[in-house]
Amino acid sequence: TISNAVIILEVTDDFTYAIPVIATTLAARFTGDIFNKGLYSSYVDLLNISYLDSHKRFLTALRASDIMESPPIVFREVESVQKLTEILSTTSANGFPVIRAGKGTFQ
């Protein structure tokens, strides 16, 4: 990219062709991006290396109240095994808020 063009200009020590070299480098970069992805991305896919994609925001318009049951199924910090098994056997949910006893605040 631009750094390659600058390196070429520094090595040759001739800035007469600075604009054509930079323009050619950018044109080559954009042309290459149109036809395929970058070398390192292709290499990662070829070797089946797992990596995290860029962070994508999903469900930004939803609030917790839009998808939670009303009233919510909650657990206290200390809960009986009987209540745990009863709730887990009657619901398909797999995440529950935990509240502090007496305060009613969520953790």
GROMACS .gro file of N, CA and C in nm:
model
  321
    1THR      N    1   0.084  -0.119   0.000
    1THR     CA    2   0.000   0.000   0.000
    1THR      C    3   0.088   0.124   0.000
    2ILE      N    4   0.044   0.225   0.069
    2ILE     CA    5   0.120   0.352   0.070
    2ILE      C    6   0.259   0.330   0.128
    3SER      N    7   0.270   0.246   0.230
    3SER     CA    8   0.402   0.222   0.290
    3SER      C    9   0.496   0.158   0.188
    4ASN      N   10   0.446   0.069   0.103
    4ASN     CA   11   0.530   0.011  -0.002
    4ASN      C   12   0.577   0.117  -0.100
    5ALA      N   13   0.489   0.206  -0.137
    5ALA     CA   14   0.527   0.313  -0.229
    5ALA      C   15   0.633   0.403  -0.167
    6VAL      N   16   0.618   0.435  -0.040
    6VAL     CA   17   0.716   0.521   0.028
    6VAL      C   18   0.851   0.450   0.037
    7ILE      N   19   0.850   0.320   0.066
    7ILE     CA   20   0.976   0.244   0.073
    7ILE      C   21   1.045   0.245  -0.063
    8ILE      N   22   0.970   0.224  -0.170
    8ILE     CA   23   1.029   0.227  -0.304
    8ILE      C   24   1.091   0.363  -0.333
    9LEU      N   25   1.020   0.469  -0.297
    9LEU     CA   26   1.072   0.603  -0.321
    9LEU      C   27   1.195   0.632  -0.235
   10GLU      N   28   1.197   0.584  -0.111
   10GLU     CA   29   1.312   0.606  -0.024
   10GLU      C   30   1.435   0.530  -0.076
   11VAL      N   31   1.414   0.408  -0.121
   11VAL     CA   32   1.527   0.327  -0.170
   11VAL      C   33   1.587   0.388  -0.296
   12THR      N   34   1.502   0.432  -0.386
   12THR     CA   35   1.554   0.489  -0.511
   12THR      C   36   1.604   0.632  -0.493
   13ASP      N   37   1.559   0.698  -0.387
   13ASP     CA   38   1.598   0.836  -0.357
   13ASP      C   39   1.564   0.930  -0.473
   14ASP      N   40   1.452   0.899  -0.541
   14ASP     CA   41   1.408   0.982  -0.652
   14ASP      C   42   1.258   1.006  -0.637
   15PHE      N   43   1.221   1.128  -0.599
   15PHE     CA   44   1.081   1.160  -0.575
   15PHE      C   45   1.013   1.222  -0.698
   16THR      N   46   1.080   1.212  -0.812
   16THR     CA   47   1.023   1.264  -0.936
   16THR      C   48   0.895   1.189  -0.972
   17TYR      N   49   0.896   1.061  -0.947
   17TYR     CA   50   0.782   0.976  -0.983
   17TYR      C   51   0.696   0.939  -0.862
   18ALA      N   52   0.693   1.024  -0.762
   18ALA     CA   53   0.619   0.993  -0.639
   18ALA      C   54   0.470   0.974  -0.666
   19ILE      N   55   0.409   1.067  -0.736
   19ILE     CA   56   0.265   1.058  -0.762
   19ILE      C   57   0.231   0.935  -0.847
   20PRO      N   58   0.304   0.909  -0.957
   20PRO     CA   59   0.271   0.788  -1.034
   20PRO      C   60   0.291   0.657  -0.955
   21VAL      N   61   0.396   0.651  -0.874
   21VAL     CA   62   0.420   0.529  -0.795
   21VAL      C   63   0.309   0.509  -0.693
   22ILE      N   64   0.269   0.614  -0.624
   22ILE     CA   65   0.161   0.602  -0.524
   22ILE      C   66   0.029   0.568  -0.593
   23ALA      N   67   0.000   0.632  -0.705
   23ALA     CA   68  -0.125   0.604  -0.777
   23ALA      C   69  -0.128   0.459  -0.827
   24THR      N   70  -0.016   0.412  -0.879
   24THR     CA   71  -0.009   0.274  -0.928
   24THR      C   72  -0.025   0.175  -0.814
   25THR      N   73   0.038   0.204  -0.702
   25THR     CA   74   0.027   0.115  -0.586
   25THR      C   75  -0.116   0.108  -0.536
   26LEU      N   76  -0.183   0.222  -0.526
   26LEU     CA   77  -0.322   0.222  -0.481
   26LEU      C   78  -0.413   0.151  -0.581
   27ALA      N   79  -0.390   0.172  -0.710
   27ALA     CA   80  -0.471   0.104  -0.812
   27ALA      C   81  -0.453  -0.047  -0.803
   28ALA      N   82  -0.330  -0.091  -0.783
   28ALA     CA   83  -0.304  -0.235  -0.770
   28ALA      C   84  -0.372  -0.292  -0.646
   29ARG      N   85  -0.369  -0.217  -0.538
   29ARG     CA   86  -0.432  -0.263  -0.413
   29ARG      C   87  -0.583  -0.278  -0.431
   30PHE      N   88  -0.648  -0.176  -0.486
   30PHE     CA   89  -0.793  -0.181  -0.502
   30PHE      C   90  -0.835  -0.286  -0.605
   31THR      N   91  -0.756  -0.303  -0.709
   31THR     CA   92  -0.786  -0.407  -0.808
   31THR      C   93  -0.774  -0.545  -0.746
   32GLY      N   94  -0.672  -0.566  -0.667
   32GLY     CA   95  -0.655  -0.694  -0.599
   32GLY      C   96  -0.766  -0.723  -0.501
   33ASP      N   97  -0.813  -0.621  -0.429
   33ASP     CA   98  -0.922  -0.639  -0.333
   33ASP      C   99  -1.054  -0.674  -0.401
   34ILE      N  100  -1.072  -0.630  -0.524
   34ILE     CA  101  -1.195  -0.661  -0.596
   34ILE      C  102  -1.202  -0.811  -0.629
   35PHE      N  103  -1.091  -0.870  -0.670
   35PHE     CA  104  -1.092  -1.007  -0.719
   35PHE      C  105  -1.073  -1.113  -0.611
   36ASN      N  106  -1.004  -1.085  -0.504
   36ASN     CA  107  -0.988  -1.182  -0.396
   36ASN      C  108  -0.949  -1.111  -0.268
   37LYS      N  109  -0.949  -1.187  -0.157
   37LYS     CA  110  -0.914  -1.126  -0.030
   37LYS      C  111  -0.763  -1.127  -0.010
   38GLY      N  112  -0.718  -1.071   0.100
   38GLY     CA  113  -0.576  -1.055   0.124
   38GLY      C  114  -0.500  -1.185   0.139
   39LEU      N  115  -0.369  -1.177   0.124
   39LEU     CA  116  -0.282  -1.294   0.132
   39LEU      C  117  -0.290  -1.360   0.269
   40TYR      N  118  -0.286  -1.281   0.376
   40TYR     CA  119  -0.286  -1.338   0.510
   40TYR      C  120  -0.421  -1.402   0.543
   41SER      N  121  -0.531  -1.343   0.499
   41SER     CA  122  -0.663  -1.403   0.521
   41SER      C  123  -0.674  -1.535   0.447
   42SER      N  124  -0.624  -1.541   0.326
   42SER     CA  125  -0.626  -1.665   0.249
   42SER      C  126  -0.541  -1.773   0.315
   43TYR      N  127  -0.427  -1.734   0.368
   43TYR     CA  128  -0.337  -1.828   0.433
   43TYR      C  129  -0.399  -1.883   0.561
   44VAL      N  130  -0.467  -1.798   0.637
   44VAL     CA  131  -0.535  -1.842   0.759
   44VAL      C  132  -0.644  -1.943   0.724
   45ASP      N  133  -0.721  -1.916   0.620
   45ASP     CA  134  -0.826  -2.009   0.577
   45ASP      C  135  -0.766  -2.140   0.527
   46LEU      N  136  -0.656  -2.133   0.454
   46LEU     CA  137  -0.592  -2.251   0.400
   46LEU      C  138  -0.544  -2.345   0.510
   47LEU      N  139  -0.490  -2.289   0.617
   47LEU     CA  140  -0.439  -2.369   0.728
   47LEU      C  141  -0.545  -2.402   0.833
   48ASN      N  142  -0.669  -2.359   0.810
   48ASN     CA  143  -0.780  -2.381   0.905
   48ASN      C  144  -0.747  -2.330   1.044
   49ILE      N  145  -0.687  -2.214   1.051
   49ILE     CA  146  -0.657  -2.152   1.179
   49ILE      C  147  -0.780  -2.076   1.225
   50SER      N  148  -0.822  -2.101   1.348
   50SER     CA  149  -0.940  -2.030   1.398
   50SER      C  150  -0.898  -1.891   1.444
   51TYR      N  151  -0.982  -1.796   1.416
   51TYR     CA  152  -0.957  -1.658   1.456
   51TYR      C  153  -1.090  -1.588   1.474
   52LEU      N  154  -1.088  -1.478   1.546
   52LEU     CA  155  -1.210  -1.403   1.571
   52LEU      C  156  -1.229  -1.299   1.461
   53ASP      N  157  -1.348  -1.297   1.405
   53ASP     CA  158  -1.381  -1.193   1.308
   53ASP      C  159  -1.399  -1.061   1.381
   54SER      N  160  -1.411  -0.956   1.305
   54SER     CA  161  -1.435  -0.827   1.367
   54SER      C  162  -1.567  -0.829   1.443
   55HIS      N  163  -1.572  -0.752   1.549
   55HIS     CA  164  -1.689  -0.749   1.636
   55HIS      C  165  -1.808  -0.692   1.560
   56LYS      N  166  -1.914  -0.770   1.555
   56LYS     CA  167  -2.035  -0.724   1.488
   56LYS      C  168  -2.143  -0.705   1.592
   57ARG      N  169  -2.217  -0.600   1.578
   57ARG     CA  170  -2.324  -0.571   1.673
   57ARG      C  171  -2.454  -0.632   1.623
   58PHE      N  172  -2.509  -0.720   1.705
   58PHE     CA  173  -2.636  -0.782   1.676
   58PHE      C  174  -2.737  -0.739   1.780
   59LEU      N  175  -2.859  -0.736   1.742
   59LEU     CA  176  -2.969  -0.710   1.834
   59LEU      C  177  -2.951  -0.579   1.910
   60THR      N  178  -2.902  -0.477   1.846
   60THR     CA  179  -2.880  -0.351   1.917
   60THR      C  180  -3.011  -0.280   1.949
   61ALA      N  181  -3.116  -0.314   1.878
   61ALA     CA  182  -3.244  -0.247   1.903
   61ALA      C  183  -3.326  -0.317   2.011
   62LEU      N  184  -3.283  -0.436   2.053
   62LEU     CA  185  -3.358  -0.510   2.154
   62LEU      C  186  -3.309  -0.477   2.295
   63ARG      N  187  -3.402  -0.480   2.387
   63ARG     CA  188  -3.368  -0.465   2.528
   63ARG      C  189  -3.392  -0.599   2.596
   64ALA      N  190  -3.338  -0.618   2.715
   64ALA     CA  191  -3.355  -0.744   2.787
   64ALA      C  192  -3.502  -0.773   2.812
   65SER      N  193  -3.581  -0.670   2.838
   65SER     CA  194  -3.723  -0.689   2.866
   65SER      C  195  -3.800  -0.740   2.743
   66ASP      N  196  -3.744  -0.720   2.623
   66ASP     CA  197  -3.810  -0.767   2.502
   66ASP      C  198  -3.804  -0.919   2.487
   67ILE      N  199  -3.704  -0.982   2.547
   67ILE     CA  200  -3.687  -1.126   2.529
   67ILE      C  201  -3.700  -1.205   2.658
   68MET      N  202  -3.711  -1.138   2.772
   68MET     CA  203  -3.724  -1.209   2.900
   68MET      C  204  -3.869  -1.242   2.929
   69GLU      N  205  -3.888  -1.348   3.007
   69GLU     CA  206  -4.022  -1.380   3.055
   69GLU      C  207  -4.065  -1.276   3.157
   70SER      N  208  -4.195  -1.260   3.171
   70SER     CA  209  -4.244  -1.166   3.272
   70SER      C  210  -4.340  -1.241   3.362
   71PRO      N  211  -4.317  -1.250   3.488
   71PRO     CA  212  -4.201  -1.205   3.564
   71PRO      C  213  -4.081  -1.297   3.537
   72PRO      N  214  -3.961  -1.244   3.551
   72PRO     CA  215  -3.842  -1.326   3.522
   72PRO      C  216  -3.822  -1.435   3.627
   73ILE      N  217  -3.766  -1.546   3.582
   73ILE     CA  218  -3.729  -1.654   3.674
   73ILE      C  219  -3.592  -1.617   3.730
   74VAL      N  220  -3.585  -1.602   3.861
   74VAL     CA  221  -3.461  -1.558   3.925
   74VAL      C  222  -3.418  -1.659   4.031
   75PHE      N  223  -3.291  -1.657   4.062
   75PHE     CA  224  -3.237  -1.737   4.172
   75PHE      C  225  -3.177  -1.643   4.275
   76ARG      N  226  -3.184  -1.685   4.400
   76ARG     CA  227  -3.113  -1.613   4.506
   76ARG      C  228  -2.969  -1.664   4.509
   77GLU      N  229  -2.884  -1.593   4.582
   77GLU     CA  230  -2.744  -1.635   4.591
   77GLU      C  231  -2.732  -1.776   4.649
   78VAL      N  232  -2.816  -1.808   4.746
   78VAL     CA  233  -2.820  -1.942   4.804
   78VAL      C  234  -2.960  -1.996   4.775
   79GLU      N  235  -2.964  -2.108   4.703
   79GLU     CA  236  -3.092  -2.164   4.660
   79GLU      C  237  -3.096  -2.313   4.689
   80SER      N  238  -3.215  -2.365   4.714
   80SER     CA  239  -3.228  -2.508   4.744
   80SER      C  240  -3.217  -2.589   4.614
   81VAL      N  241  -3.166  -2.710   4.628
   81VAL     CA  242  -3.152  -2.798   4.513
   81VAL      C  243  -3.289  -2.832   4.456
   82GLN      N  244  -3.388  -2.845   4.543
   82GLN     CA  245  -3.524  -2.877   4.499
   82GLN      C  246  -3.576  -2.769   4.404
   83LYS      N  247  -3.559  -2.642   4.441
   83LYS     CA  248  -3.607  -2.533   4.355
   83LYS      C  249  -3.529  -2.530   4.224
   84LEU      N  250  -3.398  -2.553   4.232
   84LEU     CA  251  -3.316  -2.554   4.111
   84LEU      C  252  -3.363  -2.661   4.013
   85THR      N  253  -3.381  -2.784   4.061
   85THR     CA  254  -3.423  -2.892   3.972
   85THR      C  255  -3.564  -2.869   3.919
   86GLU      N  256  -3.651  -2.812   4.002
   86GLU     CA  257  -3.788  -2.784   3.959
   86GLU      C  258  -3.790  -2.683   3.845
   87ILE      N  259  -3.715  -2.576   3.860
   87ILE     CA  260  -3.712  -2.472   3.756
   87ILE      C  261  -3.644  -2.523   3.630
   88LEU      N  262  -3.532  -2.593   3.646
   88LEU     CA  263  -3.459  -2.641   3.529
   88LEU      C  264  -3.537  -2.746   3.451
   89SER      N  265  -3.624  -2.822   3.519
   89SER     CA  266  -3.702  -2.924   3.449
   89SER      C  267  -3.827  -2.867   3.383
   90THR      N  268  -3.870  -2.747   3.423
   90THR     CA  269  -3.994  -2.691   3.367
   90THR      C  270  -3.970  -2.581   3.264
   91THR      N  271  -3.848  -2.542   3.243
   91THR     CA  272  -3.822  -2.434   3.147
   91THR      C  273  -3.709  -2.473   3.053
   92SER      N  274  -3.709  -2.414   2.936
   92SER     CA  275  -3.602  -2.441   2.839
   92SER      C  276  -3.494  -2.334   2.844
   93ALA      N  277  -3.511  -2.235   2.931
   93ALA     CA  278  -3.410  -2.129   2.943
   93ALA      C  279  -3.281  -2.185   3.002
   94ASN      N  280  -3.170  -2.122   2.971
   94ASN     CA  281  -3.042  -2.168   3.024
   94ASN      C  282  -2.962  -2.056   3.089
   95GLY      N  283  -3.025  -1.943   3.114
   95GLY     CA  284  -2.959  -1.833   3.183
   95GLY      C  285  -3.058  -1.765   3.275
   96PHE      N  286  -3.017  -1.745   3.399
   96PHE     CA  287  -3.108  -1.689   3.499
   96PHE      C  288  -3.038  -1.580   3.578
   97PRO      N  289  -3.107  -1.469   3.607
   97PRO     CA  290  -3.048  -1.366   3.692
   97PRO      C  291  -3.039  -1.415   3.836
   98VAL      N  292  -2.935  -1.372   3.905
   98VAL     CA  293  -2.916  -1.405   4.046
   98VAL      C  294  -2.936  -1.276   4.126
   99ILE      N  295  -3.022  -1.283   4.228
   99ILE     CA  296  -3.048  -1.164   4.310
   99ILE      C  297  -2.995  -1.185   4.450
  100ARG      N  298  -2.959  -1.074   4.514
  100ARG     CA  299  -2.915  -1.078   4.652
  100ARG      C  300  -3.036  -1.084   4.743
  101ALA      N  301  -3.029  -1.169   4.843
  101ALA     CA  302  -3.141  -1.184   4.936
  101ALA      C  303  -3.165  -1.053   5.010
  102GLY      N  304  -3.291  -1.010   5.014
  102GLY     CA  305  -3.327  -0.890   5.087
  102GLY      C  306  -3.316  -0.762   5.007
  103LYS      N  307  -3.225  -0.754   4.912
  103LYS     CA  308  -3.205  -0.631   4.835
  103LYS      C  309  -3.280  -0.633   4.703
  104GLY      N  310  -3.300  -0.752   4.646
  104GLY     CA  311  -3.369  -0.762   4.519
  104GLY      C  312  -3.292  -0.706   4.402
  105THR      N  313  -3.161  -0.691   4.416
  105THR     CA  314  -3.081  -0.637   4.307
  105THR      C  315  -3.021  -0.751   4.226
  106PHE      N  316  -3.008  -0.729   4.097
  106PHE     CA  317  -2.953  -0.831   4.009
  106PHE      C  318  -2.801  -0.827   4.011
  107GLN      N  319  -2.740  -0.943   3.990
  107GLN     CA  320  -2.595  -0.955   3.985
  107GLN      C  321  -2.553  -0.987   3.844
   0.00000   0.00000   0.00000
